[in-house]
mmCIF file of C-alpha atoms in Angstrom:
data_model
loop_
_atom_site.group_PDB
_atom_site.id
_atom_site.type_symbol
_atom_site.label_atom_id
_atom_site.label_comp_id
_atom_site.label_asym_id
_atom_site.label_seq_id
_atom_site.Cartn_x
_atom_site.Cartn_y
_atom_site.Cartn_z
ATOM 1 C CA UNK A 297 0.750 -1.191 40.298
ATOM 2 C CA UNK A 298 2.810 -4.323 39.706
ATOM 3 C CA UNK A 299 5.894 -4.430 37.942
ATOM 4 C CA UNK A 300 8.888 -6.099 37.406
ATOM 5 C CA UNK A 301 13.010 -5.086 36.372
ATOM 6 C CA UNK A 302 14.531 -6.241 33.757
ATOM 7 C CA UNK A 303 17.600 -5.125 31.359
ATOM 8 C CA UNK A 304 17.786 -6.221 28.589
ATOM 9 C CA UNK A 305 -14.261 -0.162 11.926
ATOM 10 C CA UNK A 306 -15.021 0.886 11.331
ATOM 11 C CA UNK A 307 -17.735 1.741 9.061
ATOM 12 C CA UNK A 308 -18.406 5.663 9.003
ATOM 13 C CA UNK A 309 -19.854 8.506 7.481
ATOM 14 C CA UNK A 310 -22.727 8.115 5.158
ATOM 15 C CA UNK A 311 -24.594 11.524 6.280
ATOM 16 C CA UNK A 312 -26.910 13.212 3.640
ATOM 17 C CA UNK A 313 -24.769 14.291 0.678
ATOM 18 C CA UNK A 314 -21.751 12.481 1.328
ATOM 19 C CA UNK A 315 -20.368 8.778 0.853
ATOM 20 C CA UNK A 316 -20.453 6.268 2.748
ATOM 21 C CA UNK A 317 -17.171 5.569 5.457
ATOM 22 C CA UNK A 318 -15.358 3.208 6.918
ATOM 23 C CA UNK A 319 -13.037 3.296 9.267
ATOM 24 C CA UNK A 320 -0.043 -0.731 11.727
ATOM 25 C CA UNK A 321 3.015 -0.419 12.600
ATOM 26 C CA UNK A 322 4.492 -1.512 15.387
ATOM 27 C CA UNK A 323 7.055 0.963 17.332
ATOM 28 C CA UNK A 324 10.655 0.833 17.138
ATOM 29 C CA UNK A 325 13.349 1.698 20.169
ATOM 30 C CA UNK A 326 15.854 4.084 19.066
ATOM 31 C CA UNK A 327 17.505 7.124 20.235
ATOM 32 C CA UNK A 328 14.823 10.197 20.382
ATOM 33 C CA UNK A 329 15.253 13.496 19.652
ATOM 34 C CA UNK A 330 14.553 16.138 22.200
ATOM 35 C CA UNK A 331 10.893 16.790 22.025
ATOM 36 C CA UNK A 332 9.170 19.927 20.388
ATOM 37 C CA UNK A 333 5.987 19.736 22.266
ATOM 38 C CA UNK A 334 4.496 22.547 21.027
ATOM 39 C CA UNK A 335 3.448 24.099 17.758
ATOM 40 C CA UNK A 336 5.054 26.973 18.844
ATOM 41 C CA UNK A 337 8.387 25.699 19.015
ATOM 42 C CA UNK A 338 8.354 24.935 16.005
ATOM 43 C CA UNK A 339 9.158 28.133 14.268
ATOM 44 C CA UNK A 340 12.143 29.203 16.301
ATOM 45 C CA UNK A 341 12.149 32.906 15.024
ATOM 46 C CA UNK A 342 8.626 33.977 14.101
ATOM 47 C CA UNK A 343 10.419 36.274 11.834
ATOM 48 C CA UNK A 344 12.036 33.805 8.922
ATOM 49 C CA UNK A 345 8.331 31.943 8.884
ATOM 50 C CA UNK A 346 7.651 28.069 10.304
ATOM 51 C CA UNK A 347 10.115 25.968 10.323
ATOM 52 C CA UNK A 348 9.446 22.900 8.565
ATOM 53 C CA UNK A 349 11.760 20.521 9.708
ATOM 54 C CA UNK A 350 9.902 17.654 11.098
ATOM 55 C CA UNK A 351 10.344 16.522 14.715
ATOM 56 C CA UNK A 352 9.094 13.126 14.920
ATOM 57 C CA UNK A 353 8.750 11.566 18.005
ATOM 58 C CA UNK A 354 10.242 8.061 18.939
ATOM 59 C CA UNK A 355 8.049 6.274 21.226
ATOM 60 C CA UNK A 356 10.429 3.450 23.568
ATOM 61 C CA UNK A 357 10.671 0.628 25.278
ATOM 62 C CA UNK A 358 13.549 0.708 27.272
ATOM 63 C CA UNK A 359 12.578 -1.702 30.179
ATOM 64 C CA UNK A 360 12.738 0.335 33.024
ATOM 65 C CA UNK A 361 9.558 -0.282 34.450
ATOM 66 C CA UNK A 362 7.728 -3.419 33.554
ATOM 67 C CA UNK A 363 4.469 -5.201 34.211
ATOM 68 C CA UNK A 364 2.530 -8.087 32.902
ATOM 69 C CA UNK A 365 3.391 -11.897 32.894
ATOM 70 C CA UNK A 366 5.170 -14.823 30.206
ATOM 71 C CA UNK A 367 2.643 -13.998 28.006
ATOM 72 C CA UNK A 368 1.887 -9.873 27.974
ATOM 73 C CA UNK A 369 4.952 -7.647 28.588
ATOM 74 C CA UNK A 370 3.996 -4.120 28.845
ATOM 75 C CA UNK A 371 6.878 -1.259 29.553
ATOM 76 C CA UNK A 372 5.581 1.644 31.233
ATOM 77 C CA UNK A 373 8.597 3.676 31.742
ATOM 78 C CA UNK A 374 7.457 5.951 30.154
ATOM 79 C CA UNK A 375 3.727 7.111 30.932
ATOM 80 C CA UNK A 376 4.869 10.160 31.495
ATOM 81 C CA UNK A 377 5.034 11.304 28.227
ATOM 82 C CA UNK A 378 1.330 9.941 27.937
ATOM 83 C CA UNK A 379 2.546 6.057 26.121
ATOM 84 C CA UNK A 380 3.001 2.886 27.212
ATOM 85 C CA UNK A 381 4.246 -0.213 24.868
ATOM 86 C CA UNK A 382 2.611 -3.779 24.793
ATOM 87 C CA UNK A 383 3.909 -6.859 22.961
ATOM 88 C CA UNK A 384 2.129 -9.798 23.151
ATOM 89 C CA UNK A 385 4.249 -13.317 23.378
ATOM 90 C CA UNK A 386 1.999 -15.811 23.962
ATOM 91 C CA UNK A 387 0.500 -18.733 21.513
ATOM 92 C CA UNK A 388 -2.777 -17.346 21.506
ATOM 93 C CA UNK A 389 -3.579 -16.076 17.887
ATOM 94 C CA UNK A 390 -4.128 -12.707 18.803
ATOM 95 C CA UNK A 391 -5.224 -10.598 22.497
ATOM 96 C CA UNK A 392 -7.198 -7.811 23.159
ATOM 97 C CA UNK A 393 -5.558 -4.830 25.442
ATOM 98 C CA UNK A 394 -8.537 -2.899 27.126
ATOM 99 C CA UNK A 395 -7.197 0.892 28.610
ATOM 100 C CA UNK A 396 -9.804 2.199 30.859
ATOM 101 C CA UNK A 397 -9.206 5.387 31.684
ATOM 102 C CA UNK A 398 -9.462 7.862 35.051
ATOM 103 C CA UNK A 399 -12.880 9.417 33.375
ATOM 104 C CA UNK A 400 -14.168 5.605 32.645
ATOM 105 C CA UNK A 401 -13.928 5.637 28.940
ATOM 106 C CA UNK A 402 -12.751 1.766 27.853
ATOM 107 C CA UNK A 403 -10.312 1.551 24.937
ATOM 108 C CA UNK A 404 -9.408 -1.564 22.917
ATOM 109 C CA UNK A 405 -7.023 -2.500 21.169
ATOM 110 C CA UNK A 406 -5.782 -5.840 19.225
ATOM 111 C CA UNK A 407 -2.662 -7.227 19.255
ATOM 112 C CA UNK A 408 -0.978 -9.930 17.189
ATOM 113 C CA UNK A 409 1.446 -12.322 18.555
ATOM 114 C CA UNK A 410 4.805 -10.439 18.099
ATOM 115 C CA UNK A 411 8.252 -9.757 19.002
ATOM 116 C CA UNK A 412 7.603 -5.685 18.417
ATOM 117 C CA UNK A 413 6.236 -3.234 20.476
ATOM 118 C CA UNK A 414 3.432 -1.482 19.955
ATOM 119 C CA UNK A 415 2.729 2.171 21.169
ATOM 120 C CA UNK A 416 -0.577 2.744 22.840
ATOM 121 C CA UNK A 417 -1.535 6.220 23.883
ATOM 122 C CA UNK A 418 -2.268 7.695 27.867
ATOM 123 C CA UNK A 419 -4.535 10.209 26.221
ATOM 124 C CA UNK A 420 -7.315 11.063 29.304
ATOM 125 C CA UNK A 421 -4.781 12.961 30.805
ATOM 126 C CA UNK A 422 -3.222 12.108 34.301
ATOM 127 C CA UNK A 423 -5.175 9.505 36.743
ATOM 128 C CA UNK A 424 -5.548 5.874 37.109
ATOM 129 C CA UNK A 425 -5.604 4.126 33.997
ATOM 130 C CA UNK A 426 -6.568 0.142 34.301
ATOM 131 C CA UNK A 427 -5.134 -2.187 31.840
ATOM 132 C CA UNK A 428 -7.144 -5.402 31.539
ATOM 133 C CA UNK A 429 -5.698 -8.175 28.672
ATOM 134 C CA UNK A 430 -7.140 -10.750 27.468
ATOM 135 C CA UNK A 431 -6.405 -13.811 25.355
ATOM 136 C CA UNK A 432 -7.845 -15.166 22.318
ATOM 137 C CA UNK A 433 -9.428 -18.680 23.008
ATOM 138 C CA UNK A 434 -11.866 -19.321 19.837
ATOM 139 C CA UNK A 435 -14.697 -17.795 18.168
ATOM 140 C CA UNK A 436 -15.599 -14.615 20.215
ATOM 141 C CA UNK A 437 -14.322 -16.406 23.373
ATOM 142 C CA UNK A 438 -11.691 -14.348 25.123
ATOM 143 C CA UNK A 439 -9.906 -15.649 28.599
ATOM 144 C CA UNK A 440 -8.074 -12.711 31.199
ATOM 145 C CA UNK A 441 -4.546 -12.591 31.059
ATOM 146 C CA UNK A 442 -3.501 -9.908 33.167
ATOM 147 C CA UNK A 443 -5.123 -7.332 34.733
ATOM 148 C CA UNK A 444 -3.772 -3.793 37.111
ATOM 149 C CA UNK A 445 -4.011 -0.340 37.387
ATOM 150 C CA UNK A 446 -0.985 2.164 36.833
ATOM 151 C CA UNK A 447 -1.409 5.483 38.083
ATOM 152 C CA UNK A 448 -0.464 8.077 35.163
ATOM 153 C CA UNK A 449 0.968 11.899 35.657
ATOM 154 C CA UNK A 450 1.711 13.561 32.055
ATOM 155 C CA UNK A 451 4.499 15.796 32.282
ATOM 156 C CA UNK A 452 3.107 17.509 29.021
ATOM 157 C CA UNK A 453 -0.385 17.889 28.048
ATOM 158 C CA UNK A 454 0.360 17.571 24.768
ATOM 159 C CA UNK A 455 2.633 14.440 24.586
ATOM 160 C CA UNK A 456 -0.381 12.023 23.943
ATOM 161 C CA UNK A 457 -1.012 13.729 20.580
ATOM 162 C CA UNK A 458 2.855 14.264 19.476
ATOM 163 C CA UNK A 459 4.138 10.850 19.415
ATOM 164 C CA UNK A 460 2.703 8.088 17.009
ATOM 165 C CA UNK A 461 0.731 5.257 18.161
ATOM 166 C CA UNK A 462 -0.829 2.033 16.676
ATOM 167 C CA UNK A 463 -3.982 4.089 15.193
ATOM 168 C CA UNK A 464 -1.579 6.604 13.578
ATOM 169 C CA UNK A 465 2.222 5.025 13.052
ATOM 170 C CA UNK A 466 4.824 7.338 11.116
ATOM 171 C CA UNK A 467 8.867 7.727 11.355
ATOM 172 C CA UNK A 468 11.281 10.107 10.226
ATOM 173 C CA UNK A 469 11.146 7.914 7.308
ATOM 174 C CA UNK A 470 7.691 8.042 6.388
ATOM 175 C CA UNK A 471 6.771 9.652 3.477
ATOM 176 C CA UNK A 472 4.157 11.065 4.845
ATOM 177 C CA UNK A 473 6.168 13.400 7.065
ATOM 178 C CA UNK A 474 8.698 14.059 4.259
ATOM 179 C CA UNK A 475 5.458 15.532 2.346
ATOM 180 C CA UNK A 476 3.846 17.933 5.459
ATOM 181 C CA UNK A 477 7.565 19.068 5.655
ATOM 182 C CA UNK A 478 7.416 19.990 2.146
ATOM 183 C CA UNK A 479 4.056 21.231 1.728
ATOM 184 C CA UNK A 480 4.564 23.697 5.314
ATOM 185 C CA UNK A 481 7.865 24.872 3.817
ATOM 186 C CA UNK A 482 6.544 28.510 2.809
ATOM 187 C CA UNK A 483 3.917 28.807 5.207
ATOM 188 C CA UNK A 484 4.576 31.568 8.136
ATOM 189 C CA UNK A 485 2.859 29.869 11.189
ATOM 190 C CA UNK A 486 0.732 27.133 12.633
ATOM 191 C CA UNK A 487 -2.589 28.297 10.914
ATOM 192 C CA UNK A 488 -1.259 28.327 7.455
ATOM 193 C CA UNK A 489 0.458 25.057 8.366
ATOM 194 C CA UNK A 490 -2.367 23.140 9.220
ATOM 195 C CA UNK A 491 -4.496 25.024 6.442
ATOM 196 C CA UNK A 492 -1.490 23.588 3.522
ATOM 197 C CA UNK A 493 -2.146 19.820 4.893
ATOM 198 C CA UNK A 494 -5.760 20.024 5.166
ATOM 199 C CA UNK A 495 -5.774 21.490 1.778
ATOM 200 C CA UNK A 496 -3.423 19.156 0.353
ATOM 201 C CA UNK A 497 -5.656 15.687 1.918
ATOM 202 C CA UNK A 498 -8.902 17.024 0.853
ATOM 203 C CA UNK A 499 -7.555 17.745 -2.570
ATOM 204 C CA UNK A 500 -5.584 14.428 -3.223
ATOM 205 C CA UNK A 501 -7.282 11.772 -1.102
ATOM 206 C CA UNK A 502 -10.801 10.302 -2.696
ATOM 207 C CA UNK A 503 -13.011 8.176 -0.949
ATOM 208 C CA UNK A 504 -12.566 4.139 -1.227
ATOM 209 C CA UNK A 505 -16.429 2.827 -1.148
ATOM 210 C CA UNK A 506 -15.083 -0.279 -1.931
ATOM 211 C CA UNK A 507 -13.131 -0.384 1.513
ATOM 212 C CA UNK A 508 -15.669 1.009 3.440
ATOM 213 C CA UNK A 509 -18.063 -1.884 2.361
ATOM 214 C CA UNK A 510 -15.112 -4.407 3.458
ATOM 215 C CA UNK A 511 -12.772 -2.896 5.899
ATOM 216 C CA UNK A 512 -12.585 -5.613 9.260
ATOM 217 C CA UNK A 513 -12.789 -4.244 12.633
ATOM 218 C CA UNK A 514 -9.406 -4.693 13.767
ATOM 219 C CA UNK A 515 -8.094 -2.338 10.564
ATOM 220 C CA UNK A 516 -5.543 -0.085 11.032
ATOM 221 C CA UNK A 517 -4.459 3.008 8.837
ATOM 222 C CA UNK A 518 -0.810 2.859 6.822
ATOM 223 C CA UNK A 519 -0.276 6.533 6.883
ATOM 224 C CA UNK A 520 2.010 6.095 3.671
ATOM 225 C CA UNK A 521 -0.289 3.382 1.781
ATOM 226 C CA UNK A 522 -2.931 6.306 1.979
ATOM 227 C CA UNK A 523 -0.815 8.538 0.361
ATOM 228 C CA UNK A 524 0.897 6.402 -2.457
ATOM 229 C CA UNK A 525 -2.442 5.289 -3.362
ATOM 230 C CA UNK A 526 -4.837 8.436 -3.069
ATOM 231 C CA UNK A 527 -7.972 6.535 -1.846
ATOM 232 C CA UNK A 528 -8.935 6.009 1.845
ATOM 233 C CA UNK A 529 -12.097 5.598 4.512
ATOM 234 C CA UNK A 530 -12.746 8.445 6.945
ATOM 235 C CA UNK A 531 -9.824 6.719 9.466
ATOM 236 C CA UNK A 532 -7.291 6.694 6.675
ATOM 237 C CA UNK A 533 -8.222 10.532 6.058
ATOM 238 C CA UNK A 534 -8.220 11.277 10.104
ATOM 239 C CA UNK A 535 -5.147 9.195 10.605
ATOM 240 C CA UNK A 536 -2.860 10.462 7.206
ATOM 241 C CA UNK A 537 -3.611 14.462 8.422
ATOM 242 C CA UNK A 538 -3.110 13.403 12.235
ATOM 243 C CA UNK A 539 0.843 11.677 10.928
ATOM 244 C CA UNK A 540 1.384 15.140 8.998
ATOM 245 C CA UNK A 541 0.724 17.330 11.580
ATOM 246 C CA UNK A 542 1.885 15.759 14.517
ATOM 247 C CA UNK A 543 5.374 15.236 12.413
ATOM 248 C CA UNK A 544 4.784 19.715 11.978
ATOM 249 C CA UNK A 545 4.825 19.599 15.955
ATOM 250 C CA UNK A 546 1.171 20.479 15.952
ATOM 251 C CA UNK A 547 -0.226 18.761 18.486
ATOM 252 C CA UNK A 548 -3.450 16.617 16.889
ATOM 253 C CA UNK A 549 -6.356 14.024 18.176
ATOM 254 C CA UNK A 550 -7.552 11.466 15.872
ATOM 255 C CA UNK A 551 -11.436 12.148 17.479
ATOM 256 C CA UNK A 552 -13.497 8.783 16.760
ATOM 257 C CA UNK A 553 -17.586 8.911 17.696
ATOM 258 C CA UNK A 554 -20.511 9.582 15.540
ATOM 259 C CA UNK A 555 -21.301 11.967 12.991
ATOM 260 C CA UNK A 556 -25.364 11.975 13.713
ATOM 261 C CA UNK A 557 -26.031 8.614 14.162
ATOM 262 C CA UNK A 558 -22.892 7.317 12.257
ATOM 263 C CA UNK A 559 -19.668 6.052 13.305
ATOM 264 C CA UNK A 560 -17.122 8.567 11.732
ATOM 265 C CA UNK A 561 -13.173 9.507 12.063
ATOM 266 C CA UNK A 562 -12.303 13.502 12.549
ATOM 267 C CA UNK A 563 -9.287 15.475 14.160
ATOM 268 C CA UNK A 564 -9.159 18.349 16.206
ATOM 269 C CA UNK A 565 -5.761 20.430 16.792
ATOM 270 C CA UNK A 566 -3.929 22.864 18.774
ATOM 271 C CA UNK A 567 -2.035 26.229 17.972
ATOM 272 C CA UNK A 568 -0.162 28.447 20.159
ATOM 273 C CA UNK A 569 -2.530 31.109 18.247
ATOM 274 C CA UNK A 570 -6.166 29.530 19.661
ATOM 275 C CA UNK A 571 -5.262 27.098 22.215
ATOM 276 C CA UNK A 572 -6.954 23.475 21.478
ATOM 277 C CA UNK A 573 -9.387 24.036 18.237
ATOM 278 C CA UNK A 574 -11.834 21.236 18.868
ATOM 279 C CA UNK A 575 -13.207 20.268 15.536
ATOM 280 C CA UNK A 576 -12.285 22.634 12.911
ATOM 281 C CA UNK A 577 -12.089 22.865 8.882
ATOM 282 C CA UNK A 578 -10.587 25.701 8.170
ATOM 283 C CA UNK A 579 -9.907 29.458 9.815
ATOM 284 C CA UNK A 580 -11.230 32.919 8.024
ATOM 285 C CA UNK A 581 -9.569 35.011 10.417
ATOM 286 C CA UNK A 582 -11.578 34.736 12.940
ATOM 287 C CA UNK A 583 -13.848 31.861 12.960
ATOM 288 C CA UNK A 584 -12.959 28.181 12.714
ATOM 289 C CA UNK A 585 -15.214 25.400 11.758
ATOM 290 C CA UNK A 586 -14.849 21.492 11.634
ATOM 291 C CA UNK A 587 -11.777 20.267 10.715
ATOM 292 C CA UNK A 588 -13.406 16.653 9.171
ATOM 293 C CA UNK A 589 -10.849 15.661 5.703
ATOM 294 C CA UNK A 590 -13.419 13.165 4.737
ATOM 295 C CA UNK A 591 -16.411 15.007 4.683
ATOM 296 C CA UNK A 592 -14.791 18.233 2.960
ATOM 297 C CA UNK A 593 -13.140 15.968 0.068
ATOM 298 C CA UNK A 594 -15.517 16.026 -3.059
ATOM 299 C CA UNK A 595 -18.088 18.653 -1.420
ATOM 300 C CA UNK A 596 -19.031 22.544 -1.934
ATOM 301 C CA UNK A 597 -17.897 24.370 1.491
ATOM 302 C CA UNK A 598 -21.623 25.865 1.397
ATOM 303 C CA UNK A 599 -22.984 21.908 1.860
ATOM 304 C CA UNK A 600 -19.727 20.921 4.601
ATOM 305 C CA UNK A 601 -20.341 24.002 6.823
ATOM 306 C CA UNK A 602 -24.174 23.450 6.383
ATOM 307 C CA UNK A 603 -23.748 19.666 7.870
ATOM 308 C CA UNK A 604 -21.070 20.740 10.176
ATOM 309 C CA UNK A 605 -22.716 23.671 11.532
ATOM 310 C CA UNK A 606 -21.873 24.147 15.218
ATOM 311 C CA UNK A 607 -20.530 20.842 16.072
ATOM 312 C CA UNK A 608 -23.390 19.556 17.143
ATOM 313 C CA UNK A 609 -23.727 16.662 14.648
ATOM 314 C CA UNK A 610 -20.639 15.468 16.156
ATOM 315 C CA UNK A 611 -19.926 13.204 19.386
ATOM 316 C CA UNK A 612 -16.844 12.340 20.605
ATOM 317 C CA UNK A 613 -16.149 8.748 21.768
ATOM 318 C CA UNK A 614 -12.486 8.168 21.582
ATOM 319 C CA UNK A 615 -9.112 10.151 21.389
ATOM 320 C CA UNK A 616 -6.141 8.514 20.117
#
């Protein structure tokens, strides 16, 4: 790896009965508060219930550890907690940052020209990662920038899907985390907690078919704009539950593949009660089934769990 010191969509879902889907911030360095990595931690004595307060995450770019060139800065100092940050500088209108990861699964993702950081997340667990850049030259014409390999070791698993990234931004400030505090406030563990968000999306988020028709490729979810204005695709849904929950300390993937033979936007969570819950709705006790906020908003749970059945109708591409 070579580095340098220095101080200083998405259309989705239109499956059978339902509609039709489609599918930024840029990160801040500040002081962070000690992380909760777990949704366990959250509720310090089981006894008095969860404990709502959120613990939000700062992702940083302190400039330990630095790669790239004049035009592409990226800090990796700390991978370990499963982020890196990228800025680009250059005069090129816009790059594209390709992550390929140790199980050789290539991520993209766009960046502007700008002096702010943005957080991109390590989330293929520990390996080599390789980071190939390129810059913007006209039409669909891209030229390389940079390319290298950094070799990755998560000190927690679960660090990837705790902080916020470019797909799913949030701060302490966001509303969106000021309403998952509020809505977990009387709930007495993780299940309940993720069953009072889920509940809470479903019920107040309605599909935007206008969107979906003209959302551009290189869109990115506003977590709070989602809220404010009630309407969203299936990666405003994904990525407005994902801000919520990960602000709860429940660790949380937004899961982006196909939904039969359409591209669609999901989450999947974890809970010190089941372990990782890959693709769930909702828990009676003792079963769980898809957790999928777009496709259970405006349908019957007879007609989501029909679709959803087992899983199988859903693939997995990406986890962010």
């Amino acid at each position: 790896m070579k580095k340098f010191w220095k101080k200083p969509w998405i259309s989705c879902l239109l499956a059978l009965f339902l509609f039709a889907a489609g599918c930024s911030g840029q990160a801040s360095a500040r002081p962070q508060e000690p992380e909760r990595e777990t949704a366990s931690d959250q509720a310090d004595d089981p006894a008095k219930g969860w404990n709502s307060t959120p613990r939000v995450l700062v992702p940083e770019a302190p400039g330990t550890v630095l790669m790239g060139n004049s035009s592409i800065e990226i800090d990796v100092s700390n991978i370990s907690k499963g982020y890196l940050m990228a800025r680009y500088v250059g005069n090129g209108a816009k790059v594209k940052f390709f992550i390929e990861t140790p199980d050789q699964v290539r991520y993209t993702y766009d960046l502007p020209a700008s002096q702010s950081y943005a957080a991109l997340p390590l989330t293929a667990g520990n390996g080599t990662y390789t980071l190939d850049v390129r810059e913007h030259v006209e039409g669909d014409l891209y030229s390389n920038l940079y390319k290298d390999t950094i070799d990755v070791a998560i000190e927690n698993e679960f660090s990837p899907f705790l902080y916020p990234n470019q797909y799913t931004w949030f701060t302490e400030d966001s509303q969106a985390v000021s309403k998952a505090s509020g809505l977990t406030r009387d709930v007495k563990d993780g299940l309940e907690a993720v069953g009072a968000v889920y509940d809470f999306v479903i019920s107040n988020v309605s599909y935007d078919e206008e969107k979906a028709r003209t959302v551009e490729s290189v869109y990115l979810p506003d977590v709070d704009e989602t809220l404010e204005s009630g309407k969203g695709i299936c990666f405003d849904y994904a990525a407005l539950m994902t801000a919520m929950l990960r602000s709860q300390g429940i660790p949380t993937k937004l899961e982006i593949g196909y939904s039969g033979e359409v591209y669609h936007a999901w989450i999947s969570t974890w809970l010190e009660e089941k372990g990782w819950v890959e693709n769930i709705i909702e828990f009676d006790g003792k079963n769980w089934s898809l957790i999928d906020p777009t496709l259970a908003a405006g349908n019957k749970p007879s007609s989501v769990k029909k679709y959803i059945g087992d899983g199988s109708n859903y693939t997995v591409m990406y986890s962010r």
